[in-house]
Amino acid sequence: MEKTLVIFKPSAIERGLVGNILTRFQQKGLIIAGMKMMMLDEKILREHYSHLVDKSFFPLLLKSMMASPVIVMCLEGKDAINVVRLMTGATNGREALPGTIRGDFASSNQENIIHASSCPEDAKAEVARFFKPEEIFDWVPVNIPFVYSALEIEK
Ligand code: UDP
Ligand code: MG
């Protein structure tokens, strides 16, 4: 099973979309391995968005990500990184396909509802950035044999 990091951005919190999006992840069969509410600060955002610090929109992105508390979540599942990125959709909500979270809820390139890790290296670093080891729970819901075939379950 693979772990990935999701952030419910202020655009999800302020617009009351948390329950709807969480339901989608649960319906898909993803396991919630960790979840908490927190206020992000400039230090953690400069690390998290280090690939964007030189962009002209970075100050606005910082402001947007600190506009309210966020909910950070570690989701676990088979190929969870790719599955969650597919469910998330393209960065720009106006280009994200209908049926994706951004395609259904976002109309912006910045206010795009959630963050999702993009590759295994990022997922590992991001889960460690936002969660202490004891905040990640190694548990297997009883429904897992009905989410995956026996061949697909590693643990
Ligand atoms: N972003 C923005 N303007 C842009 C590109 C990105 O405000 O032109 C923001 C947007 O909120 C995006 C985040 O920066 O989700 C991270 O950008 P990235 O390219 O990593 O996109 P993502 O992985 O979130 O799809
Ligand atoms: Mg990204």
mmCIF file of C-alpha atoms and ligand atoms in Angstrom, residues 9 49 51-52 57 61 85 91 102 109-110 112 115, ligand 1:
data_model
loop_
_atom_site.group_PDB
_atom_site.id
_atom_site.type_symbol
_atom_site.label_atom_id
_atom_site.label_comp_id
_atom_site.label_asym_id
_atom_site.label_seq_id
_atom_site.Cartn_x
_atom_site.Cartn_y
_atom_site.Cartn_z
ATOM 1 C CA LYS A 9 -6.905 24.135 1.105
ATOM 2 C CA TYR A 49 6.102 24.873 -2.539
ATOM 3 C CA HIS A 51 9.499 24.671 -6.715
ATOM 4 C CA LEU A 52 7.387 27.836 -6.901
ATOM 5 C CA PHE A 57 2.309 34.484 -8.012
ATOM 6 C CA LEU A 61 -0.211 31.646 -3.109
ATOM 7 C CA ARG A 85 -3.872 12.782 -8.473
ATOM 8 C CA THR A 91 -4.040 22.316 -11.588
ATOM 9 C CA ARG A 102 -10.979 20.406 -9.258
ATOM 10 C CA ASN A 109 -5.624 28.130 -11.141
ATOM 11 C CA GLN A 110 -4.882 29.062 -7.508
ATOM 12 C CA ASN A 112 -8.113 24.780 -6.565
ATOM 13 C CA HIS A 115 -3.206 19.664 -2.831
HETATM 14 N N1 UDP B 1 -0.567 27.897 -8.576
HETATM 15 C C1 UDP B 1 -0.990 29.192 -8.839
HETATM 16 N N2 UDP B 1 -0.780 29.725 -10.094
HETATM 17 C C2 UDP B 1 -0.180 29.013 -11.082
HETATM 18 C C3 UDP B 1 0.249 27.692 -10.807
HETATM 19 C C4 UDP B 1 0.032 27.167 -9.552
HETATM 20 O O1 UDP B 1 -1.534 29.862 -7.958
HETATM 21 O O2 UDP B 1 -0.004 29.528 -12.207
HETATM 22 C C5 UDP B 1 -0.797 27.325 -7.237
HETATM 23 C C6 UDP B 1 -1.998 26.369 -7.249
HETATM 24 O O3 UDP B 1 -2.716 26.548 -6.024
HETATM 25 C C7 UDP B 1 -1.319 25.013 -7.307
HETATM 26 C C8 UDP B 1 -0.066 25.258 -6.469
HETATM 27 O O4 UDP B 1 0.334 26.593 -6.820
HETATM 28 O O5 UDP B 1 -2.146 23.980 -6.805
HETATM 29 C C9 UDP B 1 1.057 24.283 -6.718
HETATM 30 O O6 UDP B 1 1.392 24.287 -8.085
HETATM 31 P P1 UDP B 1 1.726 22.932 -8.848
HETATM 32 O O7 UDP B 1 2.251 23.313 -10.196
HETATM 33 O O8 UDP B 1 2.581 22.065 -7.996
HETATM 34 O O9 UDP B 1 0.278 22.293 -9.087
HETATM 35 P P2 UDP B 1 -0.490 21.064 -8.407
HETATM 36 O O10 UDP B 1 0.533 19.984 -8.111
HETATM 37 O O11 UDP B 1 -1.166 21.575 -7.160
HETATM 38 O O12 UDP B 1 -1.492 20.621 -9.436
#
